[in-house]
Coordinates of C-alpha atoms in Angstrom, one line a residue:
M156 CA 57.6 121.4 104.1
A157 CA 56.0 122.1 107.4
K158 CA 57.1 121.7 111.0
V159 CA 54.8 119.4 113.0
C160 CA 55.0 117.8 116.5
N161 CA 56.6 114.4 116.7
P162 CA 54.0 111.8 117.6
I163 CA 56.7 109.5 119.0
Y164 CA 56.4 111.6 122.2
D165 CA 53.5 110.5 124.5
T166 CA 52.3 114.0 124.9
V167 CA 51.8 114.5 121.2
F168 CA 50.5 110.9 120.6
K169 CA 47.8 111.3 123.2
Y170 CA 46.8 114.7 121.7
L171 CA 46.6 113.0 118.3
M172 CA 44.4 110.1 119.5
E173 CA 42.1 112.3 121.5
D174 CA 40.9 113.7 118.1
K175 CA 38.1 111.3 117.0
R176 CA 38.7 111.8 113.3
S177 CA 42.4 111.2 113.6
A178 CA 41.8 108.1 115.8
K179 CA 39.3 106.7 113.4
V180 CA 41.7 107.2 110.5
L181 CA 44.7 105.7 112.3
L182 CA 42.9 102.7 113.9
G183 CA 41.0 102.0 110.7
C184 CA 44.2 101.9 108.7
I185 CA 46.0 99.6 111.1
L186 CA 43.1 97.2 111.5
N187 CA 42.1 97.5 107.8
K188 CA 38.5 97.9 108.9
K189 CA 35.9 100.7 108.7
I190 CA 35.7 102.4 112.0
V191 CA 32.1 103.8 112.4
D192 CA 32.7 105.3 115.8
V193 CA 35.4 105.3 118.5
D194 CA 35.6 106.7 122.0
I195 CA 38.5 106.7 124.6
Q196 CA 37.6 104.5 127.6
G197 CA 40.8 105.4 129.5
H198 CA 44.5 105.9 129.2
D199 CA 47.4 105.2 131.4
H200 CA 51.2 105.8 131.6
A201 CA 53.7 103.3 132.9
Y202 CA 57.0 104.5 134.3
Q203 CA 60.4 102.9 134.7
G204 CA 62.3 104.2 137.6
D205 CA 61.3 107.5 139.1
N206 CA 61.0 109.6 136.0
Q207 CA 61.2 108.1 132.5
L208 CA 57.9 107.6 130.7
Q209 CA 58.2 104.3 128.8
L210 CA 54.8 103.2 127.8
L211 CA 51.5 104.9 126.9
R212 CA 48.3 102.9 126.8
I213 CA 44.9 104.1 125.5
D214 CA 41.8 102.0 125.6
F215 CA 39.1 102.5 122.9
A216 CA 35.5 101.3 122.6
G217 CA 35.0 101.2 118.9
V218 CA 32.2 100.3 116.5
I219 CA 33.5 98.5 113.4
E220 CA 31.8 97.6 110.2
N221 CA 32.6 94.1 109.0
S222 CA 32.9 93.1 105.3
D223 CA 29.3 91.7 105.3
G224 CA 27.9 95.1 106.5
T225 CA 27.3 94.0 110.1
R226 CA 28.4 96.3 112.9
E227 CA 30.2 95.2 116.1
T228 CA 31.3 96.9 119.2
V229 CA 34.9 96.0 120.0
T230 CA 37.7 96.9 122.4
I231 CA 40.9 98.3 121.0
E232 CA 43.9 98.3 123.2
L233 CA 46.5 100.7 121.9
Q234 CA 50.0 100.7 123.4
K235 CA 53.0 102.7 122.4
A236 CA 56.4 101.8 123.9
S237 CA 59.9 103.4 123.5
E238 CA 61.8 100.6 125.2
P239 CA 62.0 96.9 124.3
D240 CA 61.6 95.4 127.8
E241 CA 57.9 96.0 128.3
V242 CA 56.5 92.5 127.6
M243 CA 55.2 91.9 131.1
R244 CA 53.3 95.2 131.1
F245 CA 51.7 94.3 127.8
R246 CA 50.7 90.9 129.2
R247 CA 49.3 92.5 132.4
Y248 CA 47.2 95.0 130.5
F249 CA 45.7 92.3 128.3
G250 CA 44.9 90.3 131.3
I251 CA 43.0 93.2 132.8
Q252 CA 41.1 93.8 129.5
M253 CA 40.1 90.1 129.3
A254 CA 38.7 90.2 132.8
S255 CA 37.2 93.6 132.8
E256 CA 33.4 93.7 133.0
S257 CA 33.5 97.0 131.1
N258 CA 34.6 95.1 128.0
A259 CA 31.2 93.3 127.7
D260 CA 27.8 94.3 126.3
I261 CA 24.5 93.2 127.8
I262 CA 22.3 91.5 125.3
T263 CA 18.8 90.0 125.7
K264 CA 18.1 86.4 124.9
H265 CA 14.9 84.3 125.2
R266 CA 14.3 81.0 126.9
R267 CA 12.9 78.1 125.0
D268 CA 9.7 78.0 127.1
K269 CA 6.3 78.7 125.8
D270 CA 6.4 82.4 126.9
K271 CA 10.0 82.8 125.5
T272 CA 11.0 84.5 128.7
P273 CA 13.6 87.1 128.1
Y274 CA 16.9 87.1 130.1
Q275 CA 20.1 89.1 129.9
V276 CA 23.6 87.9 129.5
K277 CA 27.0 89.6 129.1
K278 CA 28.6 89.2 125.7
P279 CA 32.4 89.9 125.8
R280 CA 33.7 92.3 123.2
H281 CA 36.4 91.1 120.8
I282 CA 39.7 92.7 121.6
Y283 CA 42.2 94.1 119.1
G284 CA 45.7 94.7 120.5
I285 CA 47.8 97.3 118.7
F286 CA 51.4 98.0 119.6
I287 CA 53.4 100.9 118.2
L288 CA 57.0 100.2 118.9
G289 CA 59.9 102.7 118.7
H290 CA 62.3 99.8 118.5
G291 CA 62.6 96.5 116.5
L292 CA 61.7 93.0 117.8
G293 CA 65.0 91.6 116.6
K294 CA 66.6 89.8 113.6
G295 CA 64.1 88.1 111.4
F296 CA 61.2 90.4 112.3
E297 CA 62.1 93.4 110.2
Y298 CA 58.6 94.3 109.0
P299 CA 56.7 97.6 109.4
L300 CA 53.5 95.7 110.4
I301 CA 53.2 92.2 111.8
K302 CA 49.6 90.8 112.3
G303 CA 48.7 87.9 114.4
R304 CA 45.5 86.0 114.6
T305 CA 44.8 82.7 116.5
V306 CA 44.9 79.7 114.3
F307 CA 42.9 76.6 115.3
T308 CA 43.7 73.0 114.4
D309 CA 42.3 69.5 115.0
E310 CA 44.3 66.7 116.6
D311 CA 46.2 66.0 113.4
D312 CA 47.2 69.7 113.2
N313 CA 45.0 70.4 110.2
V314 CA 44.0 74.0 110.2
L315 CA 40.3 74.5 110.8
N316 CA 38.5 77.2 108.9
F317 CA 35.1 77.8 110.6
E318 CA 32.3 79.1 108.4
T319 CA 30.7 80.9 111.3
Q320 CA 32.0 82.7 114.3
C321 CA 31.9 81.0 117.7
E322 CA 31.3 83.5 120.5
F323 CA 33.2 81.4 123.0
I324 CA 36.3 81.3 120.8
K325 CA 36.0 84.9 119.9
G326 CA 35.7 85.9 123.5
M327 CA 38.8 84.0 124.5
T328 CA 41.1 85.4 121.8
Y329 CA 42.3 88.7 120.4
D330 CA 43.9 90.0 117.2
L331 CA 47.4 91.4 117.5
Y332 CA 48.9 94.2 115.4
I333 CA 52.6 95.2 115.9
I334 CA 54.0 98.3 114.1
Q335 CA 57.8 98.7 114.2
L336 CA 58.6 102.3 113.4
P337 CA 62.3 101.7 112.6
F338 CA 61.3 99.5 109.6
L339 CA 59.1 102.0 107.8
P340 CA 60.2 102.2 104.2
E341 CA 61.8 105.4 102.8
R342 CA 59.4 105.3 99.9
P343 CA 56.0 104.2 101.3
K344 CA 53.6 102.5 98.9
K345 CA 51.0 100.8 101.0
P346 CA 48.2 102.7 102.8
L347 CA 49.6 102.0 106.3
E348 CA 53.1 102.9 105.2
K349 CA 51.9 106.2 103.7
L350 CA 49.9 107.1 106.8
F351 CA 52.8 106.3 109.2
R352 CA 55.0 108.6 107.3
A353 CA 53.8 111.0 110.0
F354 CA 55.7 108.8 112.6
D355 CA 58.9 108.3 110.5
Q356 CA 61.8 109.5 112.6
R357 CA 63.9 110.1 109.5
Y358 CA 62.1 113.4 109.3
R359 CA 63.1 114.7 112.7
V360 CA 64.2 118.3 112.8
E361 CA 67.9 118.5 113.3
N362 CA 68.9 119.2 116.9
D363 CA 65.2 119.2 118.0
S364 CA 63.7 115.7 118.0
K365 CA 60.3 117.0 119.3
F366 CA 59.4 118.1 115.8
L367 CA 59.3 116.5 112.3
E368 CA 59.4 118.2 108.9
L369 CA 56.7 116.8 106.7
T370 CA 55.0 117.7 103.4
E371 CA 51.3 117.6 103.1
D372 CA 49.7 115.3 100.5
E373 CA 48.4 116.8 97.3
D374 CA 45.2 114.9 97.8
E375 CA 43.3 117.1 100.3
T376 CA 41.1 114.2 101.5
S377 CA 43.9 111.8 102.2
D378 CA 44.1 110.0 105.5
F379 CA 47.7 111.2 105.9
N380 CA 46.5 114.9 105.8
V381 CA 44.1 114.2 108.6
V382 CA 46.9 113.2 110.9
F383 CA 49.3 115.8 109.5
R384 CA 46.9 118.7 110.2
R385 CA 46.4 117.5 113.8
L386 CA 50.1 117.3 114.4
F387 CA 50.5 120.7 112.7
H388 CA 47.9 122.2 115.0
A389 CA 49.7 120.7 118.0
A390 CA 52.8 122.7 117.1
S391 CA 50.9 125.9 117.7
D392 CA 49.3 124.8 121.0
D393 CA 51.3 126.6 123.7
K394 CA 50.2 124.3 126.5
L395 CA 51.0 121.2 124.6
R396 CA 54.4 122.5 123.6
G397 CA 55.1 123.3 127.3
D398 CA 54.1 119.7 128.2
L399 CA 56.2 118.4 125.4
D400 CA 59.2 120.4 126.6
L401 CA 58.7 118.9 130.1
E402 CA 58.5 115.4 128.7
D403 CA 61.7 116.0 126.7
Y404 CA 63.4 117.4 129.8
V405 CA 62.4 114.4 131.9
H406 CA 63.6 112.0 129.1
R407 CA 67.0 113.8 129.0
M408 CA 67.4 113.7 132.8
W409 CA 66.5 110.1 132.8
T410 CA 69.0 109.4 130.1
I411 CA 71.7 111.2 132.1
E412 CA 70.7 109.3 135.2
Q413 CA 70.9 106.0 133.4
A414 CA 74.3 106.8 132.0
E415 CA 75.5 107.7 135.5
K416 CA 74.1 104.4 136.8
E417 CA 75.9 102.5 134.1
D418 CA 79.1 104.3 134.9
L419 CA 78.7 103.5 138.6
K420 CA 78.0 99.8 137.7
D421 CA 81.2 99.8 135.7
E422 CA 83.2 101.4 138.5
L423 CA 81.7 98.8 141.0
K424 CA 82.7 96.0 138.6
E425 CA 86.3 97.3 138.4
T426 CA 86.4 97.7 142.2
K427 CA 85.2 94.1 142.6
V428 CA 87.8 92.9 140.2
E429 CA 90.5 94.8 142.1
L430 CA 89.2 93.5 145.5
T431 CA 89.2 89.9 144.1
A432 CA 92.8 90.4 142.9
T433 CA 93.8 91.8 146.3
K434 CA 92.2 88.9 148.2
Q435 CA 94.0 86.5 145.9
Q436 CA 97.4 88.2 146.6
L437 CA 96.7 88.1 150.4
A438 CA 95.8 84.5 150.2
E439 CA 99.0 83.7 148.3
Q440 CA 101.1 85.7 150.8
Q441 CA 99.5 83.9 153.7
N442 CA 100.3 80.5 152.0
Q443 CA 103.9 81.6 151.5
L444 CA 104.2 82.7 155.1
A445 CA 102.8 79.5 156.4
E446 CA 105.2 77.5 154.2
T447 CA 108.1 79.6 155.5
K448 CA 107.1 79.0 159.1
N449 CA 106.8 75.2 158.4
Q450 CA 110.3 75.2 156.9
L451 CA 111.7 77.2 159.8
S452 CA 110.1 74.8 162.3
A453 CA 111.6 71.9 160.4
M454 CA 115.1 73.4 160.6
I455 CA 114.8 74.2 164.3
K456 CA 113.7 70.6 165.0
L457 CA 116.5 69.2 162.9
S458 CA 119.2 71.3 164.6
A459 CA 117.8 70.3 168.0
S460 CA 117.9 66.6 167.1
L461 CA 121.6 67.0 166.2
G462 CA 122.3 68.4 169.7
A463 CA 122.4 72.2 169.0
S464 CA 121.3 74.3 172.0
P465 CA 118.4 76.8 171.6
D466 CA 120.8 79.7 171.8
K467 CA 123.0 78.3 169.1
I468 CA 120.0 77.5 166.9
A469 CA 118.7 81.1 167.3
S470 CA 122.1 82.5 166.4
Q471 CA 122.5 80.3 163.3
L472 CA 119.0 81.0 162.0
S473 CA 119.0 84.7 163.1
I474 CA 115.7 84.4 164.9
P475 CA 114.6 85.3 168.4
I476 CA 115.3 82.7 171.1
D477 CA 111.6 82.8 172.1
E478 CA 110.6 81.5 168.6
V479 CA 113.1 78.6 169.0
N480 CA 111.7 77.7 172.4
R481 CA 108.1 77.9 171.2
V482 CA 108.9 75.3 168.4
L483 CA 110.8 73.1 170.8
E484 CA 108.0 73.1 173.4
K485 CA 105.8 71.4 170.8
F486 CA 108.6 69.1 169.6

């Protein structure tokens, strides 16, 4: 059993994926493809509020080897999120990738003239979207890995299986891979499940979620050991551990801030309820007062019609003479 850094933290995950060997192992296992080469094109953090880091995005340019032995340069969009409400950010990033000129390769074609004149065109790279989620998608979606590929049909909804690839269709679609960490099995059997044991939060060190306690595979050459050793090395990197402590501190402060905001919301709701009740009571009192005034005016008018003087009316009703005169002036 060894203590390694927890890759659920963005600081550690970025450190893991900056290692080309670890990145090839992880991406290849998720896509179930041979990754010949991979390079980070860029990375980005998205924030919610002033502090909390919610989403890490890393863009890769990768060379994959297809089942027929051909090689292809692709774009791999890897995003890791700790909160469920990140769908709009995911959509925005994919829109950026689809439109970006950097996700295209320049190829040379030849015209159909007698000289076969060469010309250059931009060929969009196929995009693979990978989402590693620290939360579940909801009831009915309890799977460690969910894969999505575009299905095409004819007008009768018959599924079309194309024998060859169409560059237009390929350039307008992307493959989707969603990994839900909460649904990793306790006893992994499949290659991806075994590899992602390095992300399983059941192995968190008690009272210190920045670290996991894991056991290295007996097979020295296993993919898991590649990731394991990178995370083990991270645990001895002083700078990284300092950044990890800072990320953990920011997360705790954000959690406290969110809790305080929720408490304030609850207090405001209670105050609004109390104000509504007070307004209702005041309205009822005003209605009662108006009804009392109407009854008093009716009694004054009735007494006056029976010949009682203003002084006598005021005396009988125990009210000021001015009040009696005010009603009688309008009578």
